Coordinates of C-alpha atoms in Angstrom, one line a residue:
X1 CA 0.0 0.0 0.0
X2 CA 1.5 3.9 -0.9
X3 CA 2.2 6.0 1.7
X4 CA 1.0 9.4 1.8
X5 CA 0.3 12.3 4.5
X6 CA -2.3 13.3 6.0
X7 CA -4.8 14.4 8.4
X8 CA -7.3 12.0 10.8
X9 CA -9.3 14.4 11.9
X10 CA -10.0 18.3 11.4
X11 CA -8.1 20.3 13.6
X12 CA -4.4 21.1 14.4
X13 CA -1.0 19.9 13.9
X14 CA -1.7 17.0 16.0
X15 CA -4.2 15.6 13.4
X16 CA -1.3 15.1 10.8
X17 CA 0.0 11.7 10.1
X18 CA 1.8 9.2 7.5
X19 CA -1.0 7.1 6.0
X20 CA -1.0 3.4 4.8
X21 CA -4.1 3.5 2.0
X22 CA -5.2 1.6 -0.7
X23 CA -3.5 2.6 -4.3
X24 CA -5.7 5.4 -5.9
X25 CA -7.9 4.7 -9.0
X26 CA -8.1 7.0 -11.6
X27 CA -11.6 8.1 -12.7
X28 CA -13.0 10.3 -15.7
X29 CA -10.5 13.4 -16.1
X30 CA -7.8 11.6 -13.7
X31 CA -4.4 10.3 -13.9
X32 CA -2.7 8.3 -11.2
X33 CA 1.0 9.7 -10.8
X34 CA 3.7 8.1 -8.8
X35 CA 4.5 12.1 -7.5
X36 CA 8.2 13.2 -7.3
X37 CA 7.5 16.2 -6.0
X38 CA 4.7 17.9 -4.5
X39 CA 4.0 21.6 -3.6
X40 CA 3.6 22.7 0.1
X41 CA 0.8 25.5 0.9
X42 CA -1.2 28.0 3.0
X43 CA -3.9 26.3 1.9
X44 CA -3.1 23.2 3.0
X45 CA -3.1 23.6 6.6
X46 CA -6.4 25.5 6.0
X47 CA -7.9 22.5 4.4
X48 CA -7.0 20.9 8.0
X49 CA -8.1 22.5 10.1
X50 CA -11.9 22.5 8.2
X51 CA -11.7 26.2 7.3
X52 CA -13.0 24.8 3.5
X53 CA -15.1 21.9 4.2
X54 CA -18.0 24.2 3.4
X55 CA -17.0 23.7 -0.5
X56 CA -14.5 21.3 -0.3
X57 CA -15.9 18.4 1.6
X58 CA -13.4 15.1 2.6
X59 CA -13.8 11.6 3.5
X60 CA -11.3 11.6 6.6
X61 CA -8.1 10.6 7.0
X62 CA -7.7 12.7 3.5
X63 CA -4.3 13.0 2.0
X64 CA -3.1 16.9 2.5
X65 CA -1.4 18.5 -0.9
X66 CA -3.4 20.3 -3.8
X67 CA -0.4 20.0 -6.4
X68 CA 2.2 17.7 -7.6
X69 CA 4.5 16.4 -10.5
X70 CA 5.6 13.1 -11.2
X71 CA 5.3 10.7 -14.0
X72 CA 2.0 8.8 -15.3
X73 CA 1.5 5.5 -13.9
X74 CA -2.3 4.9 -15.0
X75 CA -4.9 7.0 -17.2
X76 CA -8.6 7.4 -16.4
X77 CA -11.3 6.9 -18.8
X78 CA -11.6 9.2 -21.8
X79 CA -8.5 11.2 -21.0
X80 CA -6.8 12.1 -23.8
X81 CA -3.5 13.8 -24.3
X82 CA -1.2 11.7 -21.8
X83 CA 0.4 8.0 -21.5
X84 CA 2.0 5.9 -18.9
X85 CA 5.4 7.3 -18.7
X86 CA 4.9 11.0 -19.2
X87 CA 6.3 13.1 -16.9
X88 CA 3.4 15.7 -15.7
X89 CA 2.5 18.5 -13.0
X90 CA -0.6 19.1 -12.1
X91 CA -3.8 19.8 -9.7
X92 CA -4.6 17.1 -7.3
X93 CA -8.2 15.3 -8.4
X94 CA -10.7 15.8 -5.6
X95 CA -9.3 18.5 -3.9
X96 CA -6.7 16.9 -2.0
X97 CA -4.2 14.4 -2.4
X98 CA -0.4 15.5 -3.5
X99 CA 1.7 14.3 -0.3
X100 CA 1.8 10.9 -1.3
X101 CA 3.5 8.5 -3.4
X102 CA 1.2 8.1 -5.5
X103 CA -1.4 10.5 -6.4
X104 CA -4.6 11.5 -8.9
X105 CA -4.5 14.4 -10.5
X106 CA -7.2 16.6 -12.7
X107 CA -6.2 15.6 -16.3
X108 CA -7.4 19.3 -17.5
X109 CA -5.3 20.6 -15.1
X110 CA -2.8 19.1 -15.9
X111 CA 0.5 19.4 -18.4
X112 CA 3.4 17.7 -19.7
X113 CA 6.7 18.8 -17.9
X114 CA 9.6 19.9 -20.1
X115 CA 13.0 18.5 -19.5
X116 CA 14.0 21.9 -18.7
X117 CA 11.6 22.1 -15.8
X118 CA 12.6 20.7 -12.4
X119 CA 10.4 18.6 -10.8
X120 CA 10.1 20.8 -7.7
X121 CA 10.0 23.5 -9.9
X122 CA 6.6 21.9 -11.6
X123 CA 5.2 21.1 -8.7
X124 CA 4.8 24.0 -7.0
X125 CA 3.4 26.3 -10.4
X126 CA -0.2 25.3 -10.6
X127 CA -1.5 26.7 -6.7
X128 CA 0.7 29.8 -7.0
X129 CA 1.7 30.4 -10.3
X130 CA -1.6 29.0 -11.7
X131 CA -3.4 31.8 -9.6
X132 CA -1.1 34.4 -10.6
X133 CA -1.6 34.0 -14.7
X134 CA -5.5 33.3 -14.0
X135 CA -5.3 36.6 -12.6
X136 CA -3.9 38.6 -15.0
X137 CA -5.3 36.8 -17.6
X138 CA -8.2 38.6 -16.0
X139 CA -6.7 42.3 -15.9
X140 CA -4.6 42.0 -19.8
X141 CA -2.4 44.6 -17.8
X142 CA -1.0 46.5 -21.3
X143 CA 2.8 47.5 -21.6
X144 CA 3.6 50.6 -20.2
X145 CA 0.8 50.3 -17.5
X146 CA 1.8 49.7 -13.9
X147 CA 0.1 46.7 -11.5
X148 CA -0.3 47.3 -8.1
X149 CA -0.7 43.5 -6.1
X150 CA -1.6 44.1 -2.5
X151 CA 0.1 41.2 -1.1
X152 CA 2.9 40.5 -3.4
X153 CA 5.8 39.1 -1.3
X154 CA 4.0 35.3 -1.2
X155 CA 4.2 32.9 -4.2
X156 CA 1.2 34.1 -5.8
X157 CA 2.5 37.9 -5.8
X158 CA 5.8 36.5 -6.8
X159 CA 4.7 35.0 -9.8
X160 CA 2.2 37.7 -10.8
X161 CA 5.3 40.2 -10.6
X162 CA 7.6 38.2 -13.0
X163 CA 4.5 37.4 -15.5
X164 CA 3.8 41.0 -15.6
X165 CA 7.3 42.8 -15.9
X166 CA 8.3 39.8 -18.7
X167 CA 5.2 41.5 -20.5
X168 CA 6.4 45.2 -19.8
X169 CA 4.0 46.0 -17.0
X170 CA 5.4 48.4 -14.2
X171 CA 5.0 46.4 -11.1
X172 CA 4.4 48.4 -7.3
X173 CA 3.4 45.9 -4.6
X174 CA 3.0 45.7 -0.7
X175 CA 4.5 43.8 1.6
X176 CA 6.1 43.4 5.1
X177 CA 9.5 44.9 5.3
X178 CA 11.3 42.1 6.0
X179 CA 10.8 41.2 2.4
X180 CA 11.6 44.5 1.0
X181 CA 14.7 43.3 -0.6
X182 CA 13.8 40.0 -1.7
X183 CA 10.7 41.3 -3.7
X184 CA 12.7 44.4 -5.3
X185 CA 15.5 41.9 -6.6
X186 CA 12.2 41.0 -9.0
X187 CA 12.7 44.6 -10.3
X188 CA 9.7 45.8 -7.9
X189 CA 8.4 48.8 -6.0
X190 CA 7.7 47.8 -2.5
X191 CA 5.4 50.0 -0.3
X192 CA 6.2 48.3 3.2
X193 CA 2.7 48.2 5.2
X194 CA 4.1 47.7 8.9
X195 CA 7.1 50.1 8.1
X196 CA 7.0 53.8 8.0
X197 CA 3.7 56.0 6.7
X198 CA 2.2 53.4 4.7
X199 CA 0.0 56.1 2.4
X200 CA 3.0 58.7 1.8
X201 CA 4.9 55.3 0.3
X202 CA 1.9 54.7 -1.5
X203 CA 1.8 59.0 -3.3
X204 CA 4.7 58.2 -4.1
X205 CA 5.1 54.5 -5.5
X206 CA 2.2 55.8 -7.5
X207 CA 1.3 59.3 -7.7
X208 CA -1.4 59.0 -11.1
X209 CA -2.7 56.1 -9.2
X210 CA -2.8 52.1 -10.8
X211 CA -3.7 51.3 -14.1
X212 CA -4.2 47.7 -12.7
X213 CA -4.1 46.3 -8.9
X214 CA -5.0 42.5 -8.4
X215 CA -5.6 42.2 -4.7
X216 CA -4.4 39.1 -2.6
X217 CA -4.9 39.9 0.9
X218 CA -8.9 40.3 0.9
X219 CA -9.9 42.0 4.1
X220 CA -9.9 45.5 3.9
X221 CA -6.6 45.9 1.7
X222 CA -8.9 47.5 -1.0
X223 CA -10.1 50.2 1.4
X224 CA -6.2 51.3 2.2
X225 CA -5.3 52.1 -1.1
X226 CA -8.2 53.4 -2.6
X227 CA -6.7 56.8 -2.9
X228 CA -4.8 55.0 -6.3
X229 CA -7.6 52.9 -7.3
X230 CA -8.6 52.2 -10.6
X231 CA -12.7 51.5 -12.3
X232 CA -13.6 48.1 -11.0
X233 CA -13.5 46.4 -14.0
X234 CA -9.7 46.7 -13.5
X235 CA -9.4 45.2 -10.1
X236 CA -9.1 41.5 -9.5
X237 CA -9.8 40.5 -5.6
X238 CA -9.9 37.6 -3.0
X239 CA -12.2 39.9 -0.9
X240 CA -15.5 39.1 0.1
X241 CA -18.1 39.9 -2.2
X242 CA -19.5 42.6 -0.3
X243 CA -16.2 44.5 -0.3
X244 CA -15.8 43.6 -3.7
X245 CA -19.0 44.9 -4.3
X246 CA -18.3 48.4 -2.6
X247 CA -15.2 48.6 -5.2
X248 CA -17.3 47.2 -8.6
X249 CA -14.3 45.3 -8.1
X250 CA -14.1 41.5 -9.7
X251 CA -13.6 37.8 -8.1
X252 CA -10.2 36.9 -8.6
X253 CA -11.2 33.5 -10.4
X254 CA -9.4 30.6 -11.4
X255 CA -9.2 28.6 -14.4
X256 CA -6.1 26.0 -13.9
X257 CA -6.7 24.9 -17.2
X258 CA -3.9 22.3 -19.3
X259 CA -3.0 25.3 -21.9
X260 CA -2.3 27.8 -18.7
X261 CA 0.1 25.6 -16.9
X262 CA 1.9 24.6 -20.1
X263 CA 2.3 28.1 -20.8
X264 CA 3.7 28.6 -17.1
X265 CA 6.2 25.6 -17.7
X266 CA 7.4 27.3 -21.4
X267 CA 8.5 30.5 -19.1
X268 CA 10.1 28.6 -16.0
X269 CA 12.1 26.5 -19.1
X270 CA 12.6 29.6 -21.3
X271 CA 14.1 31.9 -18.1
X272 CA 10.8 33.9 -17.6
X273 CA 9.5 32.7 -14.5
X274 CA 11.8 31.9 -11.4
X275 CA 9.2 29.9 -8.9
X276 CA 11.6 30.3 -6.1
X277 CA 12.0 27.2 -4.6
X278 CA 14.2 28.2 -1.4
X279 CA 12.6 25.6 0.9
X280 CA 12.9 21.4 -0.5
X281 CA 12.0 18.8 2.5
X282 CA 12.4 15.1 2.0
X283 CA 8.9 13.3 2.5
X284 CA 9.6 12.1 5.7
X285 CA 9.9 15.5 7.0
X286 CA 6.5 16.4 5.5
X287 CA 5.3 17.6 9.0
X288 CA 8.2 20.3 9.3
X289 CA 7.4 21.4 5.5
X290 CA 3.9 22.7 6.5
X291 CA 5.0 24.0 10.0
X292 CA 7.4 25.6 8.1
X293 CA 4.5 27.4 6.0
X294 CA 1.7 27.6 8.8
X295 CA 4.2 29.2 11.3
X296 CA 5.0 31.9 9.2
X297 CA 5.2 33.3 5.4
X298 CA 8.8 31.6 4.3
X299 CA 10.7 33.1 1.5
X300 CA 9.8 31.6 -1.8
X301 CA 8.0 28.1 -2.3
X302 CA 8.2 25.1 -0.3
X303 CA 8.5 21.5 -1.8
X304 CA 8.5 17.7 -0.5
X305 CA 10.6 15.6 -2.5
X306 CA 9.4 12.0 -2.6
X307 CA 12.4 10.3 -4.4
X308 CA 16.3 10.7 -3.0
X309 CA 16.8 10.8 -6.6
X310 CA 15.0 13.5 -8.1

């Protein structure tokens, strides 16, 4: 039987275990991978600790991890497009399921790896990444223009900076000041929300205001910098709807289609897109991996690699 990780109950840390379960089987739109590498999180340990069972209900003990590369080992019915043996990243079918050794992913959200790609590197573009070029996909920022992302020092703001500034798009983002000088080695303007006067940073980062802002903090991030905001149909937002609302601002939706995360994997192999793996666990230490993302907001992506030999 595959070993995988994952939670007994929902709750805290104490939850978490290595699991002994039956070997998946892929159904319509699946493909059972023996994983390589998997991606590590927020969501994760939100998943956990039951703050998305409203929409994303489990059968418990469920296998934690919502992305994942590795090569084919079965296809599911009517999938076309992929064969034993190909080497693939993906989403993980059913909501759940990457911190294993073998795992199902969503065959439309799912693409073939280039040799170029490393297999951490693959796994941890469809959560982040993915999000990132759904976004902007949504906002068609224009050369020239500048984007604003509230919230841009984690992997989703990380990405969204690189896609945008590889297209010409002037990127200004907040974040904490202890990752000032990570996020302007991506050619950024940081405005450092717990450092100094937050809206004198913000006149000046952007004194005719944003083109384009795609908001990832939700809350009341849109309410802080409304001073620069642009119409509605120009804002992209994790917010609930009625603060969306208040802003005409739009659901940040996403898409995690096959065509997207091949196009991610083109830029990563081309030199576009840096996913910034700085933190790569060995399975085994799959517990510290998401400590090391629920205790904190790490530099970078975190990664679990199953194999000593990938």
């Amino acid at each position: 039987m595959p070993t995988a990780y994952g939670f007994t109950a929902y709750g805290g840390p104490e939850v978490q275990r290595f699991l002994e379960l039956p070997m998946p089987v892929p159904g319509p739109d699946e493909l059972l991978v023996e994983v390589y590498a998997a991606g590590v999180n927020p969501v994760d340990w939100k998943v956990r600790a039951g703050q998305h069972r409203a929409f994303l209900p489990l059968d418990l003990p469920a296998v934690l991890g919502r992305e994942a590369a590795g090569v084919v080992a079965a296809v599911g019915a009517d999938v076309e497009g992929f064969a034993v043996g190909d080497p693939v990243f993906g989403a993980s079918a059913r909501g759940c399921g990457g911190y294993a050794h073998f795992a199902l992913l969503t065959a439309s959200s799912t693409a073939h790896k280039p040799d170029a790609v490393s297999w951490t590197d693959a796994a941890v573009l469809p959560v982040a990444a993915g999000t990132a070029h759904d976004g902007l996909a949504g906002l068609v920022p224009e050369a020239g223009e500048t984007l604003l992302v509230l919230g841009i020092g984690g992997g989703v703001g990380v990405a969204a900076a690189q896609l945008a500034r590889a297209a010409g798009v002037s990127v200004v983002g907040t974040a904490g000041a202890a990752k000032r000088e990570f996020v302007e080695s991506l050619g950024v303007g940081v405005i450092a929300y717990d450092s100094g006067d937050f809206d004198e940073q913000l006149r000046s980062a952007l004194p005719k205001g944003a083109d384009t802002v795609l908001d990832l903090v939700g809350g009341d991030a849109l309410n802080t910098v409304s001073a620069v905001l642009p119409p509605g149909d120009r804002i992209r937002t994790v917010a609930d709807p009625d603060t969306a609302a208040r802003f005409q601002a739009l659901p940040l939706s996403r898409s995690g289609s096959t065509e997207a995360l091949a196009e991610l994997a083109r830029r990563v192999a081309q030199g576009q897109l840096d996913p910034q793996v700085h933190g790569v666990f060995r399975f085994e230490d799959a517990g510290a991996a998401l400590h090391a993302v629920e205790s904190g907001h790490p530099r970078g992506k975190v990664a679990l690699v199953m194999r000593a030999d990938r």
